[in-house]
Short mmCIF file of C-alpha atoms in Angstrom, two decimals:
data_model
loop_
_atom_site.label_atom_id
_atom_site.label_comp_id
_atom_site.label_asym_id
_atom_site.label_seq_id
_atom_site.Cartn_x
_atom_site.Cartn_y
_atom_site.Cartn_z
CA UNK A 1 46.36 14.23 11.30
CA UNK A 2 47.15 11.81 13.74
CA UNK A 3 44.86 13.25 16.63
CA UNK A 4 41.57 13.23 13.88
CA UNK A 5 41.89 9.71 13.69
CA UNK A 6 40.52 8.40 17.24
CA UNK A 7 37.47 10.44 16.80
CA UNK A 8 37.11 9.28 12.55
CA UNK A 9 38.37 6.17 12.67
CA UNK A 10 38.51 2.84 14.96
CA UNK A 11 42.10 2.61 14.02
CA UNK A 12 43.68 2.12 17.56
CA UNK A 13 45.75 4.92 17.72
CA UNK A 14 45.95 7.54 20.71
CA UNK A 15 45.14 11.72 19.73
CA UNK A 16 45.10 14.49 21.47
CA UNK A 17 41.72 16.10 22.19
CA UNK A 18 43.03 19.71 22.60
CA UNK A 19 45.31 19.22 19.30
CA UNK A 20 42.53 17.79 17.21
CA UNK A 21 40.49 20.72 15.93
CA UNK A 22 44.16 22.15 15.07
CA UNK A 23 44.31 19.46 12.06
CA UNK A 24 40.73 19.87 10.67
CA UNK A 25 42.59 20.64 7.23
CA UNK A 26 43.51 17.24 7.23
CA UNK A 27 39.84 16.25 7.02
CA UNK A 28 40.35 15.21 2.89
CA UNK A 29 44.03 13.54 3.45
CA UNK A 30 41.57 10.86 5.71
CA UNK A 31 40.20 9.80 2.83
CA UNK A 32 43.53 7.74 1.95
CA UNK A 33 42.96 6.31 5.03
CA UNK A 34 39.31 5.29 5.30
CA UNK A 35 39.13 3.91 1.90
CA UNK A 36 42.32 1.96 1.72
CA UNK A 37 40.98 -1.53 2.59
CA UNK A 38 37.62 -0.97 1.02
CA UNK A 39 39.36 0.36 -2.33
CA UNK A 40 41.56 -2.73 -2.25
CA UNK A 41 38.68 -4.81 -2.10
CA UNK A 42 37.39 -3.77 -5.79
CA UNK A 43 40.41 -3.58 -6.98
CA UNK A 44 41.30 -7.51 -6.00
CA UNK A 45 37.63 -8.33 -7.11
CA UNK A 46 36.89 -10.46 -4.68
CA UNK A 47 33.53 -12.14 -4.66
CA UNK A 48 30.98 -9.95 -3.47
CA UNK A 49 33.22 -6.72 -3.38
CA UNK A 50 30.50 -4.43 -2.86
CA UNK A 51 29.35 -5.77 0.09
CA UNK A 52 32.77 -6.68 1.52
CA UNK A 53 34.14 -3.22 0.30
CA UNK A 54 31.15 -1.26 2.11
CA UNK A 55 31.92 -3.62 5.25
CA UNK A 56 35.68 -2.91 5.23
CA UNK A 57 34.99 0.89 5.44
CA UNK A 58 32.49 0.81 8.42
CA UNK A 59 34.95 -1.41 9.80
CA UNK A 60 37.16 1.55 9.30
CA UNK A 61 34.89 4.52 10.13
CA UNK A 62 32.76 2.92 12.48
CA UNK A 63 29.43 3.31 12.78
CA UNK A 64 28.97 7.11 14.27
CA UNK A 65 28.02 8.58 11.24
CA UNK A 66 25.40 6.14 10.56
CA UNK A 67 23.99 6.55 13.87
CA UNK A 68 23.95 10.60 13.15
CA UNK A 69 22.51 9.98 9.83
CA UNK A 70 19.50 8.32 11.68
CA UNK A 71 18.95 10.84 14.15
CA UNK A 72 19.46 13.63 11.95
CA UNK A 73 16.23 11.99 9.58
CA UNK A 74 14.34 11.61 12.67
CA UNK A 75 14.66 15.24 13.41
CA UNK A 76 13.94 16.56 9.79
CA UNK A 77 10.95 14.06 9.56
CA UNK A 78 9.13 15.19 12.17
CA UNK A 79 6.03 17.63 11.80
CA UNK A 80 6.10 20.82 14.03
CA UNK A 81 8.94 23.50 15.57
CA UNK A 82 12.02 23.94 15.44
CA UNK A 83 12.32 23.08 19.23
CA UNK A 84 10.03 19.56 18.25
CA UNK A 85 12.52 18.79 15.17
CA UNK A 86 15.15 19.35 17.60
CA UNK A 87 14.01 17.57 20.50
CA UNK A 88 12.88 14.27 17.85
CA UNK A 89 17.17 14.31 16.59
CA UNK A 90 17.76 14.30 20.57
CA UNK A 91 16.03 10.97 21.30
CA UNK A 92 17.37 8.44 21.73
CA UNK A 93 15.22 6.19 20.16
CA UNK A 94 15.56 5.47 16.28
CA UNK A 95 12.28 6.37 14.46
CA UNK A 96 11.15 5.02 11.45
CA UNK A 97 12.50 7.95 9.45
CA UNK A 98 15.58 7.35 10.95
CA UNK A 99 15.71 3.29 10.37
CA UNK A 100 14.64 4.30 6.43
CA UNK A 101 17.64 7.01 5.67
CA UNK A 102 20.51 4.58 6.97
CA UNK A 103 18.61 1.66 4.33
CA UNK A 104 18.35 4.10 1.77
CA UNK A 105 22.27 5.28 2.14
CA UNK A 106 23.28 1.72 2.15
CA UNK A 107 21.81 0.04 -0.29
CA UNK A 108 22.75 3.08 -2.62
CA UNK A 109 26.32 2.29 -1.85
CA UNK A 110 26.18 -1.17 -1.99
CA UNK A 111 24.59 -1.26 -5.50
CA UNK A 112 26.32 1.70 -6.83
CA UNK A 113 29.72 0.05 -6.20
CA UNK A 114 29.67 -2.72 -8.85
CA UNK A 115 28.67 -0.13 -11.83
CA UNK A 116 31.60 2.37 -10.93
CA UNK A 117 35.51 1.88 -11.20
CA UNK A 118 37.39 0.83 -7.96
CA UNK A 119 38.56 4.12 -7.11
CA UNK A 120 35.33 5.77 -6.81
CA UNK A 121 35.13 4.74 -3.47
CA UNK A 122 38.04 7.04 -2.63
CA UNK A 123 36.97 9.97 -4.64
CA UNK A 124 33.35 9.35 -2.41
CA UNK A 125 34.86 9.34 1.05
CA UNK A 126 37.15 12.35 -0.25
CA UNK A 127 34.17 14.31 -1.09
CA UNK A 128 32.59 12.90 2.06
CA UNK A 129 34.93 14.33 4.46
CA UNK A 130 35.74 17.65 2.21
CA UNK A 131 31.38 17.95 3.16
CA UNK A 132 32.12 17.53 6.61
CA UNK A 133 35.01 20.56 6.18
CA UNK A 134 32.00 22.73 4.36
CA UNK A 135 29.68 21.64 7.38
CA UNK A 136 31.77 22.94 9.98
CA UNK A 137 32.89 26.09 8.20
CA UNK A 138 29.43 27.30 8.91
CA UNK A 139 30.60 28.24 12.15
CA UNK A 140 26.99 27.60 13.18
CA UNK A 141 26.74 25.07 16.14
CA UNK A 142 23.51 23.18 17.50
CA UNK A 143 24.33 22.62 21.41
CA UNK A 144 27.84 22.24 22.76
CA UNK A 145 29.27 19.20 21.87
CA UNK A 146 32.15 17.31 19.54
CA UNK A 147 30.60 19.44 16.66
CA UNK A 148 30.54 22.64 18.39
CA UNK A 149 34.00 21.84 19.57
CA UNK A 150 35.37 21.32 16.07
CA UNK A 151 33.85 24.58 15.07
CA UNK A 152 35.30 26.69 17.61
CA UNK A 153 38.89 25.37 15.93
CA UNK A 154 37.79 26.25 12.46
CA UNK A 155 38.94 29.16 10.77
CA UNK A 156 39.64 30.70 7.39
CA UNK A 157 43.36 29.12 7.19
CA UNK A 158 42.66 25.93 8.04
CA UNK A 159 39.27 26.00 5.41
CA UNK A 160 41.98 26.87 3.20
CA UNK A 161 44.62 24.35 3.35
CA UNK A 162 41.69 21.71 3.37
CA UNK A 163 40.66 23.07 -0.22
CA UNK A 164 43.49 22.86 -1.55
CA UNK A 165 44.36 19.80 -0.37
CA UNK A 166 41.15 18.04 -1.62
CA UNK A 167 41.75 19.60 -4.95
CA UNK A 168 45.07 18.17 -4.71
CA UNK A 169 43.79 14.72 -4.20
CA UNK A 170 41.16 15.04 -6.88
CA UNK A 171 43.31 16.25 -10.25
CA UNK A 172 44.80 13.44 -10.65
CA UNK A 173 42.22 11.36 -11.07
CA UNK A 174 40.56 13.96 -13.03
CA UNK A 175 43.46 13.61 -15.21
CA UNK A 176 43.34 10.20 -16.14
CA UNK A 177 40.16 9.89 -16.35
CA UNK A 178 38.46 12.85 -16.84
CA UNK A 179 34.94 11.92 -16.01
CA UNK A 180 36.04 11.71 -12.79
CA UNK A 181 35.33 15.26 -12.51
CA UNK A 182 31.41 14.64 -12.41
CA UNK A 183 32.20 13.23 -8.78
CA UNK A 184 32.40 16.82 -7.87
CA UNK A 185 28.13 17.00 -8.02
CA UNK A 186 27.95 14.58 -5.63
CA UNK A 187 29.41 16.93 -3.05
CA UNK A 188 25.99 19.21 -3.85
CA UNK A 189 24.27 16.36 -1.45
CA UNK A 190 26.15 17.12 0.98
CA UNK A 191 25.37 20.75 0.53
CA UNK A 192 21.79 20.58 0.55
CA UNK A 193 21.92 18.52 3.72
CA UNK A 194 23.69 21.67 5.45
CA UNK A 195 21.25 23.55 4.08
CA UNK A 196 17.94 21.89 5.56
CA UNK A 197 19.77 21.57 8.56
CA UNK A 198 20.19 24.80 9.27
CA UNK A 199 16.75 25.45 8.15
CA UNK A 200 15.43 22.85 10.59
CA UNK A 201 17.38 23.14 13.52
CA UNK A 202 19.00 26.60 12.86
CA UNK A 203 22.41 24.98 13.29
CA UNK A 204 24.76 21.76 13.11
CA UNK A 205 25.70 19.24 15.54
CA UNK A 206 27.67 16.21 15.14
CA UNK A 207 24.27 14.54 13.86
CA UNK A 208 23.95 16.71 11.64
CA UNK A 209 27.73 16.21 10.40
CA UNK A 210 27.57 12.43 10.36
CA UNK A 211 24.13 12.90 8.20
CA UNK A 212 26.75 15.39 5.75
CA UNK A 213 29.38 12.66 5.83
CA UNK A 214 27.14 9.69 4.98
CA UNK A 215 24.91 11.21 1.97
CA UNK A 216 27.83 13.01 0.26
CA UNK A 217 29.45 9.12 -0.03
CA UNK A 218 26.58 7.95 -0.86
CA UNK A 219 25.38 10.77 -3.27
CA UNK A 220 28.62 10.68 -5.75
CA UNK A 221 28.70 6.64 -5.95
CA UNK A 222 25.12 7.53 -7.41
CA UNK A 223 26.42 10.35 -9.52
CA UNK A 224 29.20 7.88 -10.79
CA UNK A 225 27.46 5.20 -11.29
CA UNK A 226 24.91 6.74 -13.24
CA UNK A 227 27.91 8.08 -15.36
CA UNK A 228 29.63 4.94 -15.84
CA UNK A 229 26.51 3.29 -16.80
CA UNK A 230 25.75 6.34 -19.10
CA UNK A 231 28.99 6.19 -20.77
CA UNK A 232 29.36 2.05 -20.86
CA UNK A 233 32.38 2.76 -18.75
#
């Protein structure tokens, strides 16, 4: 796992390029990682949580994802080809499409956070980076770079051991608190965004993965939170 974390994480730790794709079944075990400070900020309840806890994990992730996120909207936003939609995700100006989807994901973290318990963050960035797993088992590249690259590594074995593993993380939440299971539909926005994406642009690029990464978060704090508020949880 330790060569994934350079290219997820500003955690100042030194990979190896060529060994990374090897570990892509460690995608879900990153989760512990990415959401440790930002889950310890709910659970200390400190003032302003949400926004501190949503802070702490870009601080954590960085911003990449975001920036794919806004790409990604500029390309499915845009009227006309494939080649057009393509050439729009490309640029590297940030549309207005672009500027609206990275609002619209944060502000549905940032006031989903206070109506769910402290741990949804983690089950969110689990499903997040499980999402990114599904997006690259498509084996369907856009261009030739980091994405492609991680593609080329993924296989059948490693999809497997990734599974498992994010099953492994989630039962035991599930568990204890069994509507913890609902956090599983949030990973169906992550699915539909590899879905228009390949309609769109015929394939997946990191853009494309970041855009996975960031709406599956942001898609089962909604879920949750919807839940929770459901259930007076």
């Amino acid at each position: 796992m330790k060569n994934l974390l350079p290219f997820l994480t500003r955690i100042p730790v030194k990979g190896d390029f060529e060994k990374a794709r090897e570990e892509l079944w460690a995608f879900p075990f990153l989760s512990m990682v990415t959401s440790a400070l930002p889950t310890a900020v709910l659970y200390l309840r400190l003032p302003l949580a949400n926004v501190l806890a949503l802070l702490s994990l870009y601080l954590t992730i960085g911003l990449l994802h975001l920036d794919g996120l806004a790409d990604w909207a500029d390309g499915i936003m845009v009227k006309g080809d494939r080649e057009k939609k393509i050439k729009a995700m490309k640029d590297l100006n940030t549309g207005i499409a672009g500027l609206f989807a990275v609002v619209m994901v944060l502000l549905l973290q940032v006031y989903s956070l206070p109506l769910v318990p402290f741990y949804a963050l983690f089950l969110a960035e689990l499903n997040s980076k499980f999402a990114m797993l599904l997006a690259l088992a498509t084996r369907k590249p856009l261009g030739s770079g980091l994405g492609a690259y991680f593609m080329e590594g993924m296989n059948q074995k490693q999809m497997a051991i990734g599974t498992a593993l994010y099953l492994l993380l989630l039962i035991p939440f599930v568990l204890i608190e069994p509507s913890s299971l609902a956090s599983l539909l949030g990973l169906l926005a992550g699915v539909y965004v590899i879905h228009i994406s390949l309609k769109n642009f015929g394939g997946l690029n990191g853009d494309c993965i970041g855009a996975v990464a960031e709406i599956t978060r942001a898609g089962t704090l909604l879920v949750m939170a919807f839940l929770w508020a459901y259930l007076g949880g």
